Coordinates of C-alpha atoms and ligand atoms in Angstrom, one line a residue:
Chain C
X72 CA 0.0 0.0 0.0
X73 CA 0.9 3.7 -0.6
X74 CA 1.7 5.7 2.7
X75 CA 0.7 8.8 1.8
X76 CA 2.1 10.4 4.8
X77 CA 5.4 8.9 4.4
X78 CA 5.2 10.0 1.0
X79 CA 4.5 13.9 2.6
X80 CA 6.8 13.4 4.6
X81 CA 9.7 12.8 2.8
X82 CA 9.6 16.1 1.1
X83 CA 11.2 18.1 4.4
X84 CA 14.1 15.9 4.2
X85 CA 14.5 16.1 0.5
X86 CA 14.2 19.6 0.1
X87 CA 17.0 20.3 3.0
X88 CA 18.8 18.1 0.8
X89 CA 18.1 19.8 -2.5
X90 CA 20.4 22.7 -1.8
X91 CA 23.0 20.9 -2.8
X92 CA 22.0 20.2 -5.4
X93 CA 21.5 23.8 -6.3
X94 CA 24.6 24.4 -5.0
X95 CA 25.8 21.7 -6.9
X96 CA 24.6 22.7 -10.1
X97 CA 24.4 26.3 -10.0
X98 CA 28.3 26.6 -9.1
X99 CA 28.9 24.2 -11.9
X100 CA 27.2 26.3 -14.3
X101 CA 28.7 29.4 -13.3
X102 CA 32.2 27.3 -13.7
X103 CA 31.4 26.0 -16.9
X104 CA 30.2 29.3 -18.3
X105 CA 33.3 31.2 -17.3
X106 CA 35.9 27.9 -18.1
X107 CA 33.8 27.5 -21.3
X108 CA 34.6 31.0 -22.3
X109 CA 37.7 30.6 -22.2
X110 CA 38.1 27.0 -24.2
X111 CA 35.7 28.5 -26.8
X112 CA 37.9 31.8 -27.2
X113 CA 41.0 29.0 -27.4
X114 CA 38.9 26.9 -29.9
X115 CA 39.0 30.1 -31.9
X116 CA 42.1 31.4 -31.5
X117 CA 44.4 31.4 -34.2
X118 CA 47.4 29.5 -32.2
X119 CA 47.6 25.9 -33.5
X120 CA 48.4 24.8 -29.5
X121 CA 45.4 26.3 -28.3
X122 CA 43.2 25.3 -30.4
X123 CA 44.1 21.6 -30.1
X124 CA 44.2 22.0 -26.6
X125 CA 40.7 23.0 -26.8
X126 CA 39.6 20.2 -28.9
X127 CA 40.9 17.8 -26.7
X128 CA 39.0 19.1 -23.6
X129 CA 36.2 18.7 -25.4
X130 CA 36.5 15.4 -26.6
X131 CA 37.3 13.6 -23.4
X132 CA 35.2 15.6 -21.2
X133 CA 32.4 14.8 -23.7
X134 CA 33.5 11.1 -24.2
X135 CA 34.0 10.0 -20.6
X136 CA 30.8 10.4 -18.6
X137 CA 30.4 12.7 -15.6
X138 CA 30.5 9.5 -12.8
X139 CA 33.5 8.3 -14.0
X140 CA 35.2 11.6 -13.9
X141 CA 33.8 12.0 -10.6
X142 CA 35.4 8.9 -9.5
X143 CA 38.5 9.7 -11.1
X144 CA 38.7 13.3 -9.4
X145 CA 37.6 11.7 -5.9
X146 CA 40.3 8.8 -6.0
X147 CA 43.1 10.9 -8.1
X148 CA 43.2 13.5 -5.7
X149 CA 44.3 12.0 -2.5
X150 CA 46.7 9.7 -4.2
X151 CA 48.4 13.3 -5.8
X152 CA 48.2 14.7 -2.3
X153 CA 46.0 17.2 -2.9
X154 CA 43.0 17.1 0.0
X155 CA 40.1 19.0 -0.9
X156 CA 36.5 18.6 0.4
X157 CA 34.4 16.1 -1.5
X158 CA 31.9 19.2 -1.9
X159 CA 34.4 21.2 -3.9
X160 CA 35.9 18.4 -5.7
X161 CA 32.2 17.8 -7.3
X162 CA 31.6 21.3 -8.1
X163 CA 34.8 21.3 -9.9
X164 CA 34.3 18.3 -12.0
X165 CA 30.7 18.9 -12.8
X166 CA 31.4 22.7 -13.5
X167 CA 34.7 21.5 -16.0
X168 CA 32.1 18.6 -17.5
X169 CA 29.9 21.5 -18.3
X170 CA 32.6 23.5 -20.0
X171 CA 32.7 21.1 -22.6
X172 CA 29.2 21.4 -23.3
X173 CA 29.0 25.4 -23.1
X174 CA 32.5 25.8 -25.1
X175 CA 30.5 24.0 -27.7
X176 CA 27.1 26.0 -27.6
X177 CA 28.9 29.2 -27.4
X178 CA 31.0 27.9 -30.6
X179 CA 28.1 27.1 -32.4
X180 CA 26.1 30.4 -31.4
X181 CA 29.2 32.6 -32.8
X182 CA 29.8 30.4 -35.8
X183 CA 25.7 30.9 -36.7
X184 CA 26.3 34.9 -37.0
X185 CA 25.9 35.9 -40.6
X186 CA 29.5 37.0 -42.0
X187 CA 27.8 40.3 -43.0
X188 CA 27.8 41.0 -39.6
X189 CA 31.0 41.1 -38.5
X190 CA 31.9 42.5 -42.1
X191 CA 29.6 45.5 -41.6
X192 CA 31.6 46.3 -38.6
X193 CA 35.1 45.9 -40.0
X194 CA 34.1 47.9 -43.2
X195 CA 33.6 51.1 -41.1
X196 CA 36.6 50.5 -39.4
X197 CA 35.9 49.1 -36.2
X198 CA 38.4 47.1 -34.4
X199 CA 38.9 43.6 -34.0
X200 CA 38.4 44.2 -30.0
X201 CA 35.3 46.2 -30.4
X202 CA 33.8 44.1 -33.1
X203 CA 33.8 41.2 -30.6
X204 CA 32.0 42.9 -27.4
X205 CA 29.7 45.2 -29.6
X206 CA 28.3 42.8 -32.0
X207 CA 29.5 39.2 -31.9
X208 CA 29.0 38.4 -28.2
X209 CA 25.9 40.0 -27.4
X210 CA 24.4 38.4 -29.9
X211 CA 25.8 35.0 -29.5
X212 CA 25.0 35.3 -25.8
X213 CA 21.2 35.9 -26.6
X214 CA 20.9 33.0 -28.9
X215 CA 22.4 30.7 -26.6
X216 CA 20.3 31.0 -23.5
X217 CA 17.7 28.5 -24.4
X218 CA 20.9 26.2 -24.5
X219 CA 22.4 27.2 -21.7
X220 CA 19.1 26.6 -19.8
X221 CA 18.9 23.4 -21.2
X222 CA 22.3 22.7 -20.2
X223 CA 21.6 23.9 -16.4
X224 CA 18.5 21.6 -16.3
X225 CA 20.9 18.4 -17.6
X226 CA 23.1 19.6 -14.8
X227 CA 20.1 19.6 -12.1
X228 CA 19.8 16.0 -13.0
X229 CA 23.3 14.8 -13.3
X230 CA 24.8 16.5 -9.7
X231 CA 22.2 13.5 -8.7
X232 CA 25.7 11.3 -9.7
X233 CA 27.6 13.2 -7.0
X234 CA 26.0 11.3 -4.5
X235 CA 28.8 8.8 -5.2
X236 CA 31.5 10.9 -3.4
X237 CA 29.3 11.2 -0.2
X238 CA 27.5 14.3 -0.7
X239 CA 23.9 14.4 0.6
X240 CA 21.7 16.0 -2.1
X241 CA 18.3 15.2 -3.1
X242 CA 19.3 11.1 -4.5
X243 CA 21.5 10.5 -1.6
X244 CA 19.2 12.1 0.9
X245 CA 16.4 9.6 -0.4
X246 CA 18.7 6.5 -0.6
X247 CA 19.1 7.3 3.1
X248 CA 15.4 8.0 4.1
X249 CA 14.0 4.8 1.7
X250 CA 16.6 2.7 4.3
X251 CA 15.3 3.7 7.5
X252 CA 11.7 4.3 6.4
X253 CA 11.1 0.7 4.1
X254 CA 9.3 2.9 1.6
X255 CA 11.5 3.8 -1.3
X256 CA 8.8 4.1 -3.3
X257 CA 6.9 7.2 -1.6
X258 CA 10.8 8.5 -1.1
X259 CA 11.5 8.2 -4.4
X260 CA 8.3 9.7 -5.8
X261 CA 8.8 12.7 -3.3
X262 CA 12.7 13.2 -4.8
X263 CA 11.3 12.8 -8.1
X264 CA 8.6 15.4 -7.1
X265 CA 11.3 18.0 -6.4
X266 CA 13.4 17.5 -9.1
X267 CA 10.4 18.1 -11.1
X268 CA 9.8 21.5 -9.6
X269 CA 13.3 22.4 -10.2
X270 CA 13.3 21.7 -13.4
X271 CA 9.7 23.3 -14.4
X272 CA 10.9 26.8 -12.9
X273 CA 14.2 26.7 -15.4
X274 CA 12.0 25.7 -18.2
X275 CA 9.8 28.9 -17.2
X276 CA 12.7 30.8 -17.0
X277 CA 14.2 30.2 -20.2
X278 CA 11.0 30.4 -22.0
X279 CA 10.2 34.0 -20.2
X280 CA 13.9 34.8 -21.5
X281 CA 13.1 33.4 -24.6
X282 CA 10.0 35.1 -25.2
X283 CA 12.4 38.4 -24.3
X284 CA 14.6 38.1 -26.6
X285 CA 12.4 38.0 -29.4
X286 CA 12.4 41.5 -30.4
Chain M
X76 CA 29.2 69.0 -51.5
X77 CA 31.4 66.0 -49.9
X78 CA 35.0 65.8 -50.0
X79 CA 35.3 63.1 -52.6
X80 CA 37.9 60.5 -52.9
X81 CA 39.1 59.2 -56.0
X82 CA 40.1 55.1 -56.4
X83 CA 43.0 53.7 -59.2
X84 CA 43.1 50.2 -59.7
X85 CA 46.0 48.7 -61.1
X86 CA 46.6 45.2 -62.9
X87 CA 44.7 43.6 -59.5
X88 CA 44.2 39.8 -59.3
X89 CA 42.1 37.7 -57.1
X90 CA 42.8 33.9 -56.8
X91 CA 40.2 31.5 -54.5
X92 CA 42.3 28.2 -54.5
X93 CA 43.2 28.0 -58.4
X94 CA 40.2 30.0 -59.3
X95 CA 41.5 32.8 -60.7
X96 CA 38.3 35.3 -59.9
X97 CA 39.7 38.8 -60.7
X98 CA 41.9 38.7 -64.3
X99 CA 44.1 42.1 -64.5
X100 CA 42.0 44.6 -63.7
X101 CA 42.3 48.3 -64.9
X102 CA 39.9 50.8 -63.5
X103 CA 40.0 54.6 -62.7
X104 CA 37.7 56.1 -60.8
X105 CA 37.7 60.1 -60.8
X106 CA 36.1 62.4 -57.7
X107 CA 32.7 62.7 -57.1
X108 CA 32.0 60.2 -60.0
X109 CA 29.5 57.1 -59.8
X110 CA 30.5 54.1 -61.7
X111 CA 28.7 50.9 -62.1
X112 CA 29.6 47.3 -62.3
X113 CA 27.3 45.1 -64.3
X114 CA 27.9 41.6 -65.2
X115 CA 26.0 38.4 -65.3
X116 CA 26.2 36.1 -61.6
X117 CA 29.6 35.2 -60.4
X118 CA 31.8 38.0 -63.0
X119 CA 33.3 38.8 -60.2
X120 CA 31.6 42.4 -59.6
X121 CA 31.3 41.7 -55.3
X122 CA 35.2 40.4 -55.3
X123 CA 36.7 43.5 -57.1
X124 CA 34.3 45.9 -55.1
X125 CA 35.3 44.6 -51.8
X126 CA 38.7 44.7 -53.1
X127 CA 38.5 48.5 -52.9
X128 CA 37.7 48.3 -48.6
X129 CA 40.2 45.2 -48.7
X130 CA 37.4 43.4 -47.1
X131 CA 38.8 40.9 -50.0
X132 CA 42.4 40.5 -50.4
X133 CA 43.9 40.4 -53.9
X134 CA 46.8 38.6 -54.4
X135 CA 48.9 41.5 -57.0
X136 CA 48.3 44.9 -58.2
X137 CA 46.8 48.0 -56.6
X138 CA 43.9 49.6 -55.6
X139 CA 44.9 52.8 -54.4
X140 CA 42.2 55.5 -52.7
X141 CA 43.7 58.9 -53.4
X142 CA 47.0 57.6 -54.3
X143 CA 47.6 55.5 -51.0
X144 CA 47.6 52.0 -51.2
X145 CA 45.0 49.9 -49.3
X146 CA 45.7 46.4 -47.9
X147 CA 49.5 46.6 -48.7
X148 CA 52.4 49.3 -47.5
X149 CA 54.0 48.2 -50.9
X150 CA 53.7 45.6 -53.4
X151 CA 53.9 41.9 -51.4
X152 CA 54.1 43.7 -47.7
X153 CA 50.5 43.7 -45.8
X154 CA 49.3 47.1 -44.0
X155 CA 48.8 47.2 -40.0
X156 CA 45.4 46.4 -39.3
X157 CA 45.4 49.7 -37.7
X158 CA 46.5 52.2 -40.6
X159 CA 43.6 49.6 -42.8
X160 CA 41.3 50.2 -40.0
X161 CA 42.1 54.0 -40.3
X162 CA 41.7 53.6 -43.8
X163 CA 38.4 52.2 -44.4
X164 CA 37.0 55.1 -41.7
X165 CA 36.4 56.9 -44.7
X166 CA 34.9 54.2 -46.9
X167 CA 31.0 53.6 -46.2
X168 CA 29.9 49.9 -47.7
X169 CA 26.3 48.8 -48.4
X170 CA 25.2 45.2 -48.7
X171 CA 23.2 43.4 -50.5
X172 CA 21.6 42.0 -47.4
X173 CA 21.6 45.1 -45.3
X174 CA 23.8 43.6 -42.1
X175 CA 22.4 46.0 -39.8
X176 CA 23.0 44.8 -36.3
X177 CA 19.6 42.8 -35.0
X178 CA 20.2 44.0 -31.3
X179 CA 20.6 47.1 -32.0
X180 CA 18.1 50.2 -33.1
X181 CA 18.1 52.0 -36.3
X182 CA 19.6 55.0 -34.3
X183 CA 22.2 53.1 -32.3
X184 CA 23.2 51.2 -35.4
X185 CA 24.0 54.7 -36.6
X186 CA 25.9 55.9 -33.6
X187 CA 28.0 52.4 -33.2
X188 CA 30.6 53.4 -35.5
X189 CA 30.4 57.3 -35.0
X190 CA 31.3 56.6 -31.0
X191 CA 33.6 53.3 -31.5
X192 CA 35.6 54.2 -34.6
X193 CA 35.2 57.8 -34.6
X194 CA 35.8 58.1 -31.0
X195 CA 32.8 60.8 -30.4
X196 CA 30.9 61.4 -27.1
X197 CA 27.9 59.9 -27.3
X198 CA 25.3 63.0 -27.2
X199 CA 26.7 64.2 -30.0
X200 CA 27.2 60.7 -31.9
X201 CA 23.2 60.8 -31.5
X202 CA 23.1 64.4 -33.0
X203 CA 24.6 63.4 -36.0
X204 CA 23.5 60.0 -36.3
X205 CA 19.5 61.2 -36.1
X206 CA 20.8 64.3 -38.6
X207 CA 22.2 61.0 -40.9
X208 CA 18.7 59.4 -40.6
X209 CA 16.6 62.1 -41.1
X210 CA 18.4 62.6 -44.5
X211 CA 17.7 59.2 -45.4
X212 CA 13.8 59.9 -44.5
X213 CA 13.7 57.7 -41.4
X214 CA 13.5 60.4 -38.8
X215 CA 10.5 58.7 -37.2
X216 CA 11.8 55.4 -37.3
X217 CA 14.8 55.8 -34.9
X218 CA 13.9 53.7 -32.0
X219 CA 12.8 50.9 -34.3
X220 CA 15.1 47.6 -34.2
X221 CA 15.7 46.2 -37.5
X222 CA 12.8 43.6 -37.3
X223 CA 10.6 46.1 -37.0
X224 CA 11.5 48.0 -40.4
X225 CA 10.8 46.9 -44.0
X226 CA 13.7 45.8 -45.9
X227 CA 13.6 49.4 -47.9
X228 CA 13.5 51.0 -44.5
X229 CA 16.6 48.5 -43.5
X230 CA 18.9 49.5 -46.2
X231 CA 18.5 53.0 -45.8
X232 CA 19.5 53.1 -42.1
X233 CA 22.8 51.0 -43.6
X234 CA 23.0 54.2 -46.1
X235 CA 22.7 56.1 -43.0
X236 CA 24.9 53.9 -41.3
X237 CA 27.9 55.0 -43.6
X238 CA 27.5 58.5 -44.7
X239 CA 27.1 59.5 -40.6
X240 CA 30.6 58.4 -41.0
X241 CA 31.0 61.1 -43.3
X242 CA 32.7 59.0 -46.3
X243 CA 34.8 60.1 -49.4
X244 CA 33.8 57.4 -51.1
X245 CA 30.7 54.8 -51.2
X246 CA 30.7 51.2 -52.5
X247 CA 27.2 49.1 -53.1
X248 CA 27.0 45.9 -53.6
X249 CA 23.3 45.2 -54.9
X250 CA 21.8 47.9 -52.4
X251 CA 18.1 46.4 -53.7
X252 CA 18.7 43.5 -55.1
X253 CA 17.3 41.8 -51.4
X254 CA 13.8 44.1 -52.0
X255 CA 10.5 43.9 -53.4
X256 CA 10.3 45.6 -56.2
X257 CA 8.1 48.5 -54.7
X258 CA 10.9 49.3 -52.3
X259 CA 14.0 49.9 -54.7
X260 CA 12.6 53.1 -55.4
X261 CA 12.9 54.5 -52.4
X262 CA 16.8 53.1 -51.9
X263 CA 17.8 54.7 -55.2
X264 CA 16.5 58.0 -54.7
X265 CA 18.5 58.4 -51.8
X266 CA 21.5 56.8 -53.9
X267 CA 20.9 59.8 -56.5
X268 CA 20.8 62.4 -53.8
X269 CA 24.5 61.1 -52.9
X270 CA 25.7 61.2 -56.4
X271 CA 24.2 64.6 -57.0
X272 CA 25.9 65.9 -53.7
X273 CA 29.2 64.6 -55.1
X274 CA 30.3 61.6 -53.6
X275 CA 32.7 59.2 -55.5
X276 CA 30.5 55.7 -55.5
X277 CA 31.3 52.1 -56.6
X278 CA 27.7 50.8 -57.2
X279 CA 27.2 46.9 -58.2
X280 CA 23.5 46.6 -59.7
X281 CA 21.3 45.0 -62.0
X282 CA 19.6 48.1 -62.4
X283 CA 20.0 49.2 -65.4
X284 CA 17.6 52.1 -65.4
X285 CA 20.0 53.7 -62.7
X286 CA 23.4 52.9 -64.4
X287 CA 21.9 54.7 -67.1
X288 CA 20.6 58.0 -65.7
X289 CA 22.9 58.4 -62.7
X290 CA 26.3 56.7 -63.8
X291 CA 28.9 58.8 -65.2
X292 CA 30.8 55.3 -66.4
X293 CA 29.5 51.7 -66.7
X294 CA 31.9 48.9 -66.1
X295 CA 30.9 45.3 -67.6
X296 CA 32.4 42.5 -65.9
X297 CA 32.5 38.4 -67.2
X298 CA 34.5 35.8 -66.1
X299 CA 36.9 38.0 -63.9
X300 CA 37.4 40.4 -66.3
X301 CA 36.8 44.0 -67.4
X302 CA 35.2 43.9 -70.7
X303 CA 34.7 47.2 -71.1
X304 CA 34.0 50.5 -69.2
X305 CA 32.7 53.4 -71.0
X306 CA 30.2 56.7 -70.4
X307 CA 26.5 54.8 -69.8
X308 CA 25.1 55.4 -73.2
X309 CA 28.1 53.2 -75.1
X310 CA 27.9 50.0 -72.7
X311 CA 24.2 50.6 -72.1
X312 CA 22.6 51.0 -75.5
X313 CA 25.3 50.9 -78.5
X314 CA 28.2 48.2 -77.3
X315 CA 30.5 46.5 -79.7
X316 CA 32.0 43.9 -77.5
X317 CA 29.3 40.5 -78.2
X318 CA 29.5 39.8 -74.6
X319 CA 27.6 42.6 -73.7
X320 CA 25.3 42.8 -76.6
X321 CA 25.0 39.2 -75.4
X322 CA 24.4 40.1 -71.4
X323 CA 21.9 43.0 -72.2
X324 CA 19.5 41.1 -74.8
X325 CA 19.1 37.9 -72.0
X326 CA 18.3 41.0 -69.4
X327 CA 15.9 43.0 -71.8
X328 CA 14.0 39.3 -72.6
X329 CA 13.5 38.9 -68.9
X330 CA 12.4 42.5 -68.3
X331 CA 9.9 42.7 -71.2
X332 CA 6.8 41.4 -71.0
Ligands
ATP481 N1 35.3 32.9 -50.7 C1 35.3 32.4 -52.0 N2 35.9 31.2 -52.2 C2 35.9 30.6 -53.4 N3 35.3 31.2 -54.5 C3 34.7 32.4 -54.4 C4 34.7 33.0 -53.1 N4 34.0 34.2 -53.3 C5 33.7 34.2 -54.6 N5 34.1 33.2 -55.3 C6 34.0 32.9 -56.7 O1 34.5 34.0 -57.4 C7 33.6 34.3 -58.5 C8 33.2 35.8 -58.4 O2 32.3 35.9 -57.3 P1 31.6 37.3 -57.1 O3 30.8 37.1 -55.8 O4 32.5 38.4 -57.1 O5 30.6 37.4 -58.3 P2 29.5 38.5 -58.6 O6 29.8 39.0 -59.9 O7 29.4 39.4 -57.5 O8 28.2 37.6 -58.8 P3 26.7 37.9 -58.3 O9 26.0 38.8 -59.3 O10 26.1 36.5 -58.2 O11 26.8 38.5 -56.9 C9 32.5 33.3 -58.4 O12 32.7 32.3 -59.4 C10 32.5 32.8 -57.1 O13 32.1 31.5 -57.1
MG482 MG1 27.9 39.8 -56.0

């Protein structure tokens, strides 16, 4: 049968537990959106180092997924000697794992702009500084926020995998409370509940931004 | 009257690859005159005009704007970027497909330049930028974005766009060629108020009816070369060279109905 009230009462728990998952995620977007900058603005450059450099951050971060490198980072460091909390280690990886991804939208968004655009600016004789912040980054930044969103709701649901270094968000937090309660079901539900608000307010937000940048 | 500039091209070639898209190209190009490049699709008319701004790079010759050299300190040796940037401050272009900037207004597309390049404070950037757009008959129309004008409406704040930069010299590249046909109108009458005002312009076009009336020379182009360039009248109605008499029946057959 269906407790219902074990079911409501899971969601105190759980949402305690869901800021770190915000923490999680939000950090790690905020790391991947400035780290991505830069491996984009590498990926363009015109030194040959760089740009392979960039290419192959991509490709493993990409090709490897997220638990491994969590794994990796959570076993690696110690054995380096590096001791970090297990908090910041997973902001780290997950923020670097989403640099991939950004680098990649932000590439795509800049390589979408018409040439005319950039060739308007030049013919008057802007230069090469002022032709980026004027006209090619505020536009690429606009037409990436639906992706970015996107990729901040993919990160809501992936810092679940952090719960493998020991850190009690939302999936741990109900792993926990489905052992000492005997109903994972009604925990589960509940975490699945809250993950499902989370991720309803960023689809709002990105369609209200959305809507706003349709001039 | 505008201080006008005047443009010699030399023996200039253009290589994509082993495409050879410019072929030795002569042209001279006096102050305050308005020449225009006809030819059928891929001549090569875009490639030598954006030669002029060295927004293309030839490979050998010269274009020079009042004697200096653009894109090269001599033969083989590139410019700075920032004595081409200086350069081409006094060049205003105008595409075929407008390339206003989307996130910007009419009015701020017209100060952009006028504050970045020009290095004015922004009140009076605005001064002369609604002063630019007024001319062009788009007073009204300042606080529009470009998504909110018609494509007539679009090119002329890209007219205004350039002359607020107060140009010697004015290249087109199919200024209507993107427009329905009730707009061009409007596009070339604010073309002719330029040419009557004096300013040297480089104008690619299919329209015929304004190489005839306003150009002082018409330049045909075909396969990367120059055919011939000659006073309207000679390439326009009585031309010798069968390529042209060739290019002009196929565009009279398609006009007539
Ligand atoms: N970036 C490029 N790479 C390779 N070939 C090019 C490039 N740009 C132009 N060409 C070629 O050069 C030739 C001349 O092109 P251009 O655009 O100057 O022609 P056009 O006379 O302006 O034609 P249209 O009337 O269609 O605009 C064409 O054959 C074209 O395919
Ligand atoms: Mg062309």
């Amino acid at each position: 049968m269906f407790s219902i009230p074990t079911f409501l009462d899971s969601f105190g728990p759980l949402f305690w537990a869901a800021r770190y998952t915000l923490l999680v995620s939000g950090l790690g977007i905020a790391l991947g959106l400035v780290i991505g900058a830069l491996i984009c603005a590498a990926r363009l450059s015109g030194v040959a180092f760089l740009r392979t450099f960039a290419a192959l951050w991509v490709s493993f971060l990409r090709g490897v997924p997220l638990l491994v490198q969590l794994l990796l980072v959570y076993f690696l460091l110690p054995v380096i000697g590096i001791d970090v909390p297990a908090l910041v280690a997973a902001v780290v990886t997950v923020g670097i794992c989403a640099s991939a991804y950004i680098s990649e939208i932000w590439r795509g968004a800049i390589g979408a702009l018409p040439r005319g655009q950039t060739e308007a600016a030049r013919a008057i004789g802007m230069g090469p500084g002022d032709v980026w912040t004027r006209i090619v980054l505020p536009q690429a930044v606009t037409m990436s926020l639906p992706a970015l969103i996107n990729e901040l709701i993919l990160l809501v649901k992936a810092s679940s995998l952090v719960s493998v270094v020991g850190i009690m968000e939302i999936t741990r937090a109900s792993q926990a409370q489905a052992a000492t309660t005997f109903r994972p079901m009604e925990v589960y539900l509940a975490a699945a509940c809250i993950y499902l608000m989370i991720n309803l307010c960023l689809a709002a937000l990105g369609r209200y931004l959305e809507h706003r940048m349709a001039v | 009257m505008v201080q006008a500039s005047s443009v010699e091209i030399r023996g200039v070639n253009k290589f994509y690859g082993p495409f050879q898209a410019l072929k030795d190209i002569d042209m001279s190009i006096a102050p305050g005159k308005v020449t225009c490049l006809i030819g059928p699709s891929g001549s090569g008319k875009s490639t030598l005009l954006r030669c002029i701004n060295f927004l293309e790079e030839y490979d050998s010759g010269e274009v020079r704007i009042d004697g200096q050299l653009i894109g090269y300190e001599a033969p083989g040796r590139k410019m700075s970027a920032r004595k081409l940037r200086a350069m081409r401050r006094s060049i205003g272009m105008v595409f075929q497909q407008f390339n206003l900037w989307p996130h910007m207004t009419a009015i701020q597309n017209v100060t952009e330049g006028l504050v970045r390049v020009r290095g004015m404070k922004k009140p009076e950037a605005e001064a002369r930028a609604a002063e630019a757009l007024n001319k062009v008959g788009l007073g009204d129309k300042m606080g529009n974005h470009p998504s909110r004008l018609s494509g007539g409406q679009q090119q002329r704040v890209a007219i205004a766009r350039a002359i607020a930069m107060e140009p010697r010299l004015m290249l087109f590249d199919e200024p209507t060629s993107a427009l329905d046909p009730e707009l061009v109108g409007e596009v070339l009458t604010v073309m002719k108020t330029l040419a009557a005002e004096g300013m040297t312009m480089v104008v690619v076009t299919h329209e015929m009816g304004f190489a005839a009336h306003v150009a002082d020379q018409v330049a045909f182009m075909e396969k990367g070369e120059l055919v011939g360039m000659d006073i309207p009248d000679r390439i326009l109605h009585q031309p010798e060279d069968p390529r042209i008499q060739g290019f002009l029946r196929s565009y009279h057959e398609r006009n007539s109905f």
